[in-house]
PDB file of C-alpha atoms in Angstrom:
ATOM      1  CA  ASP K 114      12.658  -9.444  -8.399  1.00 70.00           C
ATOM      2  CA  GLN K 115       9.163  -8.041  -8.750  1.00 80.00           C
ATOM      3  CA  GLN K 116       6.768 -10.572  -7.251  1.00 91.00           C
ATOM      4  CA  VAL K 117       3.691  -8.526  -8.161  1.00 94.00           C
ATOM      5  CA  LYS K 118       3.630  -6.957 -11.607  1.00 94.00           C
ATOM      6  CA  GLN K 119       1.331  -4.435 -13.204  1.00 96.00           C
ATOM      7  CA  ASN K 120       2.594  -4.235 -16.756  1.00 92.00           C
ATOM      8  CA  SER K 121       0.354  -1.377 -17.877  1.00 94.00           C
ATOM      9  CA  PRO K 122       1.554   1.925 -16.397  1.00 93.00           C
ATOM     10  CA  SER K 123      -1.555   3.697 -17.663  1.00 96.00           C
ATOM     11  CA  LEU K 124      -5.010   3.097 -19.089  1.00 97.00           C
ATOM     12  CA  SER K 125      -7.528   5.487 -20.622  1.00 97.00           C
ATOM     13  CA  VAL K 126     -11.231   4.659 -21.019  1.00 98.00           C
ATOM     14  CA  GLN K 127     -14.414   6.527 -21.832  1.00 97.00           C
ATOM     15  CA  GLU K 128     -16.973   7.259 -19.152  1.00 97.00           C
ATOM     16  CA  GLY K 129     -19.576   4.509 -18.985  1.00 97.00           C
ATOM     17  CA  ARG K 130     -17.316   1.858 -20.491  1.00 97.00           C
ATOM     18  CA  ILE K 131     -15.544  -0.982 -18.706  1.00 98.00           C
ATOM     19  CA  SER K 132     -12.076  -0.512 -17.201  1.00 98.00           C
ATOM     20  CA  ILE K 133      -9.943  -3.632 -16.843  1.00 98.00           C
ATOM     21  CA  LEU K 134      -6.760  -3.442 -14.800  1.00 98.00           C
ATOM     22  CA  ASN K 135      -4.436  -6.416 -14.764  1.00 98.00           C
ATOM     23  CA  CYS K 136      -1.959  -7.835 -12.282  1.00 97.00           C
ATOM     24  CA  ASP K 137       0.377 -10.836 -12.436  1.00 97.00           C
ATOM     25  CA  TYR K 138       2.258 -12.487  -9.597  1.00 97.00           C
ATOM     26  CA  THR K 139       5.049 -15.004  -9.352  1.00 96.00           C
ATOM     27  CA  ASN K 140       4.879 -16.260  -5.751  1.00 92.00           C
ATOM     28  CA  SER K 141       2.643 -19.323  -5.517  1.00 92.00           C
ATOM     29  CA  MET K 142       2.451 -18.846  -1.735  1.00 90.00           C
ATOM     30  CA  PHE K 143       0.325 -15.713  -2.094  1.00 91.00           C
ATOM     31  CA  ASP K 144      -3.181 -16.490  -0.911  1.00 88.00           C
ATOM     32  CA  TYR K 145      -4.805 -13.092  -0.437  1.00 90.00           C
ATOM     33  CA  PHE K 146      -4.998 -10.297  -2.964  1.00 94.00           C
ATOM     34  CA  LEU K 147      -6.122  -6.707  -2.695  1.00 94.00           C
ATOM     35  CA  TRP K 148      -6.616  -3.621  -4.834  1.00 96.00           C
ATOM     36  CA  TYR K 149      -5.914  -0.168  -3.493  1.00 96.00           C
ATOM     37  CA  LYS K 150      -6.814   3.142  -5.103  1.00 97.00           C
ATOM     38  CA  LYS K 151      -4.705   6.267  -4.748  1.00 95.00           C
ATOM     39  CA  TYR K 152      -5.513   9.875  -5.558  1.00 95.00           C
ATOM     40  CA  PRO K 153      -2.715  12.481  -5.849  1.00 91.00           C
ATOM     41  CA  ALA K 154      -1.391  13.785  -2.518  1.00 89.00           C
ATOM     42  CA  GLU K 155      -3.357  11.149  -0.601  1.00 93.00           C
ATOM     43  CA  GLY K 156      -2.538   7.760   0.822  1.00 94.00           C
ATOM     44  CA  PRO K 157      -3.862   4.605  -0.854  1.00 95.00           C
ATOM     45  CA  THR K 158      -7.313   3.423   0.184  1.00 96.00           C
ATOM     46  CA  PHE K 159      -8.530  -0.152   0.236  1.00 94.00           C
ATOM     47  CA  LEU K 160     -10.896  -0.999  -2.614  1.00 96.00           C
ATOM     48  CA  ILE K 161     -11.590  -4.720  -2.829  1.00 95.00           C
ATOM     49  CA  SER K 162      -9.944  -8.025  -1.973  1.00 93.00           C
ATOM     50  CA  ILE K 163     -10.131 -11.709  -2.817  1.00 93.00           C
ATOM     51  CA  SER K 164      -9.002 -14.863  -1.107  1.00 90.00           C
ATOM     52  CA  SER K 165      -7.315 -17.614  -3.100  1.00 90.00           C
ATOM     53  CA  ILE K 166     -10.228 -19.953  -2.359  1.00 91.00           C
ATOM     54  CA  LYS K 167     -12.427 -17.800  -4.581  1.00 93.00           C
ATOM     55  CA  ASP K 168     -12.191 -16.836  -8.231  1.00 94.00           C
ATOM     56  CA  LYS K 169     -14.433 -13.785  -8.132  1.00 97.00           C
ATOM     57  CA  ASN K 170     -15.463 -11.110  -5.668  1.00 96.00           C
ATOM     58  CA  GLU K 171     -17.874  -8.313  -6.430  1.00 96.00           C
ATOM     59  CA  ASP K 172     -18.606  -5.018  -4.678  1.00 95.00           C
ATOM     60  CA  GLY K 173     -20.911  -2.684  -6.542  1.00 97.00           C
ATOM     61  CA  ARG K 174     -19.206  -1.496  -9.727  1.00 97.00           C
ATOM     62  CA  PHE K 175     -15.963  -3.277  -8.820  1.00 98.00           C
ATOM     63  CA  THR K 176     -15.228  -6.950  -9.490  1.00 98.00           C
ATOM     64  CA  VAL K 177     -11.956  -8.749  -8.944  1.00 98.00           C
ATOM     65  CA  PHE K 178     -11.214 -11.989 -10.790  1.00 98.00           C
ATOM     66  CA  LEU K 179      -8.493 -14.434  -9.764  1.00 97.00           C
ATOM     67  CA  ASN K 180      -6.958 -17.072 -12.032  1.00 97.00           C
ATOM     68  CA  LYS K 181      -4.608 -19.045  -9.803  1.00 95.00           C
ATOM     69  CA  SER K 182      -3.307 -21.349 -12.512  1.00 95.00           C
ATOM     70  CA  ALA K 183      -2.202 -18.318 -14.534  1.00 96.00           C
ATOM     71  CA  LYS K 184      -1.164 -16.356 -11.421  1.00 96.00           C
ATOM     72  CA  HIS K 185      -3.241 -13.487 -12.713  1.00 97.00           C
ATOM     73  CA  LEU K 186      -5.873 -11.207 -11.286  1.00 96.00           C
ATOM     74  CA  SER K 187      -7.857  -8.393 -12.771  1.00 98.00           C
ATOM     75  CA  LEU K 188     -10.043  -5.562 -11.554  1.00 98.00           C
ATOM     76  CA  HIS K 189     -13.121  -4.679 -13.582  1.00 98.00           C
ATOM     77  CA  ILE K 190     -14.889  -1.345 -13.110  1.00 98.00           C
ATOM     78  CA  VAL K 191     -18.313  -1.114 -14.729  1.00 97.00           C
ATOM     79  CA  PRO K 192     -19.440   1.486 -15.582  1.00 97.00           C
ATOM     80  CA  SER K 193     -16.353   3.670 -15.307  1.00 98.00           C
ATOM     81  CA  GLN K 194     -16.823   7.169 -13.916  1.00 97.00           C
ATOM     82  CA  PRO K 195     -14.530  10.224 -14.026  1.00 96.00           C
ATOM     83  CA  GLY K 196     -14.132   9.968 -10.241  1.00 96.00           C
ATOM     84  CA  ASP K 197     -12.485   6.580 -10.760  1.00 97.00           C
ATOM     85  CA  SER K 198      -9.461   8.324 -12.273  1.00 98.00           C
ATOM     86  CA  ALA K 199      -6.615   7.393  -9.926  1.00 97.00           C
ATOM     87  CA  VAL K 200      -3.632   5.071  -9.564  1.00 96.00           C
ATOM     88  CA  TYR K 201      -4.623   1.490  -8.790  1.00 97.00           C
ATOM     89  CA  PHE K 202      -2.235  -0.790  -6.914  1.00 96.00           C
ATOM     90  CA  CYS K 203      -2.482  -4.531  -6.805  1.00 96.00           C
ATOM     91  CA  ALA K 204      -1.129  -6.147  -3.616  1.00 94.00           C
ATOM     92  CA  ALA K 205      -0.620  -9.704  -2.394  1.00 93.00           C
ATOM     93  CA  SER K 206       0.013 -11.456   0.884  1.00 89.00           C
ATOM     94  CA  GLU K 207       1.073 -14.949   1.925  1.00 83.00           C
ATOM     95  CA  GLY K 208      -1.442 -14.742   4.743  1.00 71.00           C
ATOM     96  CA  GLY K 209      -0.945 -16.598   8.000  1.00 67.00           C
ATOM     97  CA  ALA K 210       1.512 -15.020  10.395  1.00 61.00           C
ATOM     98  CA  THR K 211       3.210 -12.871   7.791  1.00 61.00           C
ATOM     99  CA  ASN K 212       2.243  -9.229   7.739  1.00 67.00           C
ATOM    100  CA  LYS K 213       3.935  -8.253   4.533  1.00 78.00           C
ATOM    101  CA  LEU K 214       1.855  -6.905   1.695  1.00 86.00           C
ATOM    102  CA  ILE K 215       3.758  -6.880  -1.607  1.00 90.00           C
ATOM    103  CA  PHE K 216       2.594  -4.129  -3.922  1.00 93.00           C
ATOM    104  CA  GLY K 217       2.713  -3.781  -7.688  1.00 94.00           C
ATOM    105  CA  THR K 218       3.942  -0.612  -9.374  1.00 93.00           C
ATOM    106  CA  GLY K 219       0.464   0.727 -10.071  1.00 95.00           C
ATOM    107  CA  THR K 220      -1.672   1.583 -13.089  1.00 97.00           C
ATOM    108  CA  LEU K 221      -2.866   5.128 -13.704  1.00 96.00           C
ATOM    109  CA  LEU K 222      -6.487   5.027 -14.849  1.00 98.00           C
ATOM    110  CA  ALA K 223      -7.907   8.043 -16.660  1.00 98.00           C
ATOM    111  CA  VAL K 224     -11.653   8.025 -17.294  1.00 97.00           C
ATOM    112  CA  GLN K 225     -12.558  10.526 -20.000  1.00 95.00           C
ATOM    113  CA  PRO K 226     -15.950  12.295 -19.738  1.00 92.00           C
TER     114      PRO K 226
ATOM    115  CA  ASN X  83     -12.387  10.817  12.082  1.00 69.00           C
ATOM    116  CA  ALA X  84      -8.626  11.432  12.060  1.00 79.00           C
ATOM    117  CA  GLY X  85      -7.581   7.867  11.125  1.00 94.00           C
ATOM    118  CA  VAL X  86      -3.828   7.769  10.453  1.00 96.00           C
ATOM    119  CA  THR X  87      -2.022  11.074  10.827  1.00 96.00           C
ATOM    120  CA  GLN X  88       1.496  11.699   9.523  1.00 97.00           C
ATOM    121  CA  THR X  89       3.710  14.707  10.153  1.00 95.00           C
ATOM    122  CA  PRO X  90       5.361  16.518   8.527  1.00 96.00           C
ATOM    123  CA  LYS X  91       3.848  16.498   5.027  1.00 95.00           C
ATOM    124  CA  PHE X  92       7.023  17.785   3.389  1.00 96.00           C
ATOM    125  CA  ARG X  93      10.652  17.960   4.484  1.00 96.00           C
ATOM    126  CA  ILE X  94      14.000  18.729   2.905  1.00 96.00           C
ATOM    127  CA  LEU X  95      17.065  17.294   4.600  1.00 96.00           C
ATOM    128  CA  LYS X  96      20.758  17.713   3.976  1.00 96.00           C
ATOM    129  CA  ILE X  97      22.918  14.620   3.606  1.00 97.00           C
ATOM    130  CA  GLY X  98      23.878  13.284   7.039  1.00 96.00           C
ATOM    131  CA  GLN X  99      21.052  14.975   8.927  1.00 96.00           C
ATOM    132  CA  SER X 100      18.615  13.034  11.076  1.00 96.00           C
ATOM    133  CA  MET X 101      14.875  13.280  11.472  1.00 96.00           C
ATOM    134  CA  THR X 102      11.840  11.457  12.784  1.00 97.00           C
ATOM    135  CA  LEU X 103       8.668  10.963  10.778  1.00 97.00           C
ATOM    136  CA  GLN X 104       5.709  10.892  13.118  1.00 97.00           C
ATOM    137  CA  CYS X 105       2.705   8.605  12.749  1.00 97.00           C
ATOM    138  CA  THR X 106      -0.285   8.229  15.015  1.00 97.00           C
ATOM    139  CA  GLN X 107      -3.584   6.374  14.615  1.00 97.00           C
ATOM    140  CA  ASP X 108      -6.792   6.670  16.610  1.00 95.00           C
ATOM    141  CA  MET X 109      -8.501   3.457  15.476  1.00 93.00           C
ATOM    142  CA  ASN X 110      -6.961   1.239  18.178  1.00 92.00           C
ATOM    143  CA  HIS X 111      -5.315  -0.853  15.477  1.00 90.00           C
ATOM    144  CA  ASN X 112      -2.763  -3.419  16.538  1.00 89.00           C
ATOM    145  CA  TYR X 113      -0.736  -3.503  13.334  1.00 90.00           C
ATOM    146  CA  MET X 114       1.226  -0.534  12.011  1.00 92.00           C
ATOM    147  CA  TYR X 115       3.511  -0.209   8.997  1.00 93.00           C
ATOM    148  CA  TRP X 116       5.922   2.121   7.251  1.00 96.00           C
ATOM    149  CA  TYR X 117       6.147   2.048   3.461  1.00 96.00           C
ATOM    150  CA  ARG X 118       8.126   4.102   0.999  1.00 96.00           C
ATOM    151  CA  GLN X 119       7.146   4.808  -2.587  1.00 95.00           C
ATOM    152  CA  ASP X 120       9.750   5.803  -5.152  1.00 92.00           C
ATOM    153  CA  PRO X 121       8.676   7.300  -8.506  1.00 83.00           C
ATOM    154  CA  GLY X 122       7.244   4.641 -10.826  1.00 80.00           C
ATOM    155  CA  MET X 123       7.583   1.993  -8.168  1.00 84.00           C
ATOM    156  CA  GLY X 124       5.220   0.205  -5.866  1.00 86.00           C
ATOM    157  CA  LEU X 125       5.192   0.599  -2.118  1.00 92.00           C
ATOM    158  CA  LYS X 126       8.048  -1.093  -0.309  1.00 93.00           C
ATOM    159  CA  LEU X 127       7.669  -2.157   3.325  1.00 92.00           C
ATOM    160  CA  ILE X 128      10.326  -0.648   5.620  1.00 95.00           C
ATOM    161  CA  TYR X 129       9.250  -1.817   9.100  1.00 95.00           C
ATOM    162  CA  TYR X 130       6.115  -3.054  10.745  1.00 92.00           C
ATOM    163  CA  SER X 131       4.741  -3.668  14.223  1.00 92.00           C
ATOM    164  CA  VAL X 132       2.118  -6.115  15.457  1.00 88.00           C
ATOM    165  CA  GLY X 133       1.660  -4.372  18.775  1.00 90.00           C
ATOM    166  CA  ALA X 134       3.282  -2.111  21.343  1.00 93.00           C
ATOM    167  CA  GLY X 135       6.860  -3.169  22.022  1.00 94.00           C
ATOM    168  CA  ILE X 136       7.083  -5.429  18.951  1.00 93.00           C
ATOM    169  CA  THR X 137       8.694  -4.384  15.668  1.00 94.00           C
ATOM    170  CA  ASP X 138      10.167  -6.252  12.717  1.00 92.00           C
ATOM    171  CA  LYS X 139      11.979  -5.510   9.472  1.00 93.00           C
ATOM    172  CA  GLY X 140      10.277  -5.323   6.112  1.00 90.00           C
ATOM    173  CA  GLU X 141      11.780  -5.416   2.626  1.00 89.00           C
ATOM    174  CA  VAL X 142      13.952  -2.265   2.844  1.00 94.00           C
ATOM    175  CA  PRO X 143      14.897  -1.553   6.505  1.00 96.00           C
ATOM    176  CA  ASN X 144      18.474  -0.323   6.033  1.00 96.00           C
ATOM    177  CA  GLY X 145      18.996   3.264   7.165  1.00 95.00           C
ATOM    178  CA  TYR X 146      15.853   3.379   9.295  1.00 97.00           C
ATOM    179  CA  ASN X 147      14.794   2.617  12.848  1.00 97.00           C
ATOM    180  CA  VAL X 148      11.406   2.370  14.519  1.00 97.00           C
ATOM    181  CA  SER X 149       9.903   2.061  17.969  1.00 95.00           C
ATOM    182  CA  ARG X 150       6.402   1.271  19.205  1.00 96.00           C
ATOM    183  CA  SER X 151       5.939   2.303  22.811  1.00 96.00           C
ATOM    184  CA  THR X 152       2.174   2.810  22.524  1.00 96.00           C
ATOM    185  CA  THR X 153      -0.620   1.361  20.391  1.00 95.00           C
ATOM    186  CA  GLU X 154      -1.215   4.770  18.796  1.00 96.00           C
ATOM    187  CA  ASP X 155       2.271   5.882  17.754  1.00 97.00           C
ATOM    188  CA  PHE X 156       4.837   4.412  15.371  1.00 98.00           C
ATOM    189  CA  PRO X 157       7.642   6.904  14.575  1.00 98.00           C
ATOM    190  CA  LEU X 158      10.219   6.253  11.851  1.00 98.00           C
ATOM    191  CA  ARG X 159      13.757   7.486  12.455  1.00 97.00           C
ATOM    192  CA  LEU X 160      16.309   8.345   9.759  1.00 95.00           C
ATOM    193  CA  GLU X 161      19.726   8.626  11.406  1.00 89.00           C
ATOM    194  CA  LEU X 162      22.075   9.667   8.580  1.00 94.00           C
ATOM    195  CA  ALA X 163      20.021  10.860   5.645  1.00 95.00           C
ATOM    196  CA  ALA X 164      21.214   9.841   2.181  1.00 96.00           C
ATOM    197  CA  PRO X 165      19.943  10.871  -1.297  1.00 95.00           C
ATOM    198  CA  SER X 166      18.676   7.288  -1.777  1.00 95.00           C
ATOM    199  CA  GLN X 167      16.141   7.981   0.986  1.00 96.00           C
ATOM    200  CA  THR X 168      14.405  10.639  -1.112  1.00 96.00           C
ATOM    201  CA  SER X 169      10.913   9.207  -1.378  1.00 96.00           C
ATOM    202  CA  VAL X 170       7.316   9.492  -0.257  1.00 96.00           C
ATOM    203  CA  TYR X 171       6.750   7.749   3.059  1.00 98.00           C
ATOM    204  CA  PHE X 172       3.412   6.281   4.067  1.00 97.00           C
ATOM    205  CA  CYS X 173       2.401   5.081   7.468  1.00 97.00           C
ATOM    206  CA  ALA X 174      -0.455   2.604   7.681  1.00 94.00           C
ATOM    207  CA  SER X 175      -2.374   0.615  10.266  1.00 92.00           C
ATOM    208  CA  SER X 176      -4.692  -2.365  10.301  1.00 89.00           C
ATOM    209  CA  TYR X 177      -6.882  -4.162  12.792  1.00 83.00           C
ATOM    210  CA  GLY X 178      -5.318  -7.586  12.492  1.00 72.00           C
ATOM    211  CA  TRP X 179      -6.916 -10.963  13.203  1.00 64.00           C
ATOM    212  CA  GLY X 180      -8.207 -11.644   9.712  1.00 63.00           C
ATOM    213  CA  GLU X 181      -8.252  -8.009   8.703  1.00 61.00           C
ATOM    214  CA  LYS X 182      -4.552  -7.258   8.838  1.00 59.00           C
ATOM    215  CA  GLU X 183      -4.144  -6.937   5.088  1.00 74.00           C
ATOM    216  CA  LYS X 184      -6.748  -4.137   4.875  1.00 86.00           C
ATOM    217  CA  LEU X 185      -4.504  -1.213   5.540  1.00 91.00           C
ATOM    218  CA  PHE X 186      -5.520   2.331   6.366  1.00 93.00           C
ATOM    219  CA  PHE X 187      -2.915   4.787   5.109  1.00 96.00           C
ATOM    220  CA  GLY X 188      -1.904   8.267   6.132  1.00 97.00           C
ATOM    221  CA  SER X 189      -1.555  10.979   3.499  1.00 96.00           C
ATOM    222  CA  GLY X 190       2.216  10.633   3.266  1.00 96.00           C
ATOM    223  CA  THR X 191       5.425  12.558   3.919  1.00 96.00           C
ATOM    224  CA  GLN X 192       7.404  13.740   0.921  1.00 96.00           C
ATOM    225  CA  LEU X 193      11.092  13.720   1.861  1.00 96.00           C
ATOM    226  CA  SER X 194      13.951  15.109  -0.211  1.00 96.00           C
ATOM    227  CA  VAL X 195      17.575  14.561   0.794  1.00 96.00           C
ATOM    228  CA  LEU X 196      19.956  16.956  -0.932  1.00 94.00           C
TER     229      LEU X 196
END
């Protein structure tokens, strides 16, 4: 059972436009959500996170939105740049004493110049 | 800034062979993790450690063993390699205490079992 789902394996956008990556989850106990970015032949790197007490968190060109009632979060990148081309993983945690991050399957973003 | 260092980067094993994937971090992080990523799949947690001498199972621990004798090192042992263990393995660490979910990853070890 996939507790964190990224239903779009890939996404292509034009440079300068908005990229929207989506993530759905099924576990209502998740209370902390993160996005990681991964380039080929490298490990994932932390991008942005959001706690369940918030519905939006912004960091420069990156904004994460959380809709708890729909168990849905999204990552917006505005404006998109060719260097943003990478695989983006959504991850979730129950917080507290648990140390287990559950990852989605990833979305490959291609930003066309 | 070395961060999290994994060795080797690539390895081919024969069925039944054993090996140890090495992982070391120089950030004085308390928490360390081993993940595996299969093609088209997300990262699955194998084992994790919250400090030296303390380890616990993740989602997919079968066929693996770990130890944590120091804060810096967290090796992953495969005792009897099987084709199902062909994967990319990532070691990660985090500070903990409110920051434990922000993981710093190594660059990965690509393992093939033939």
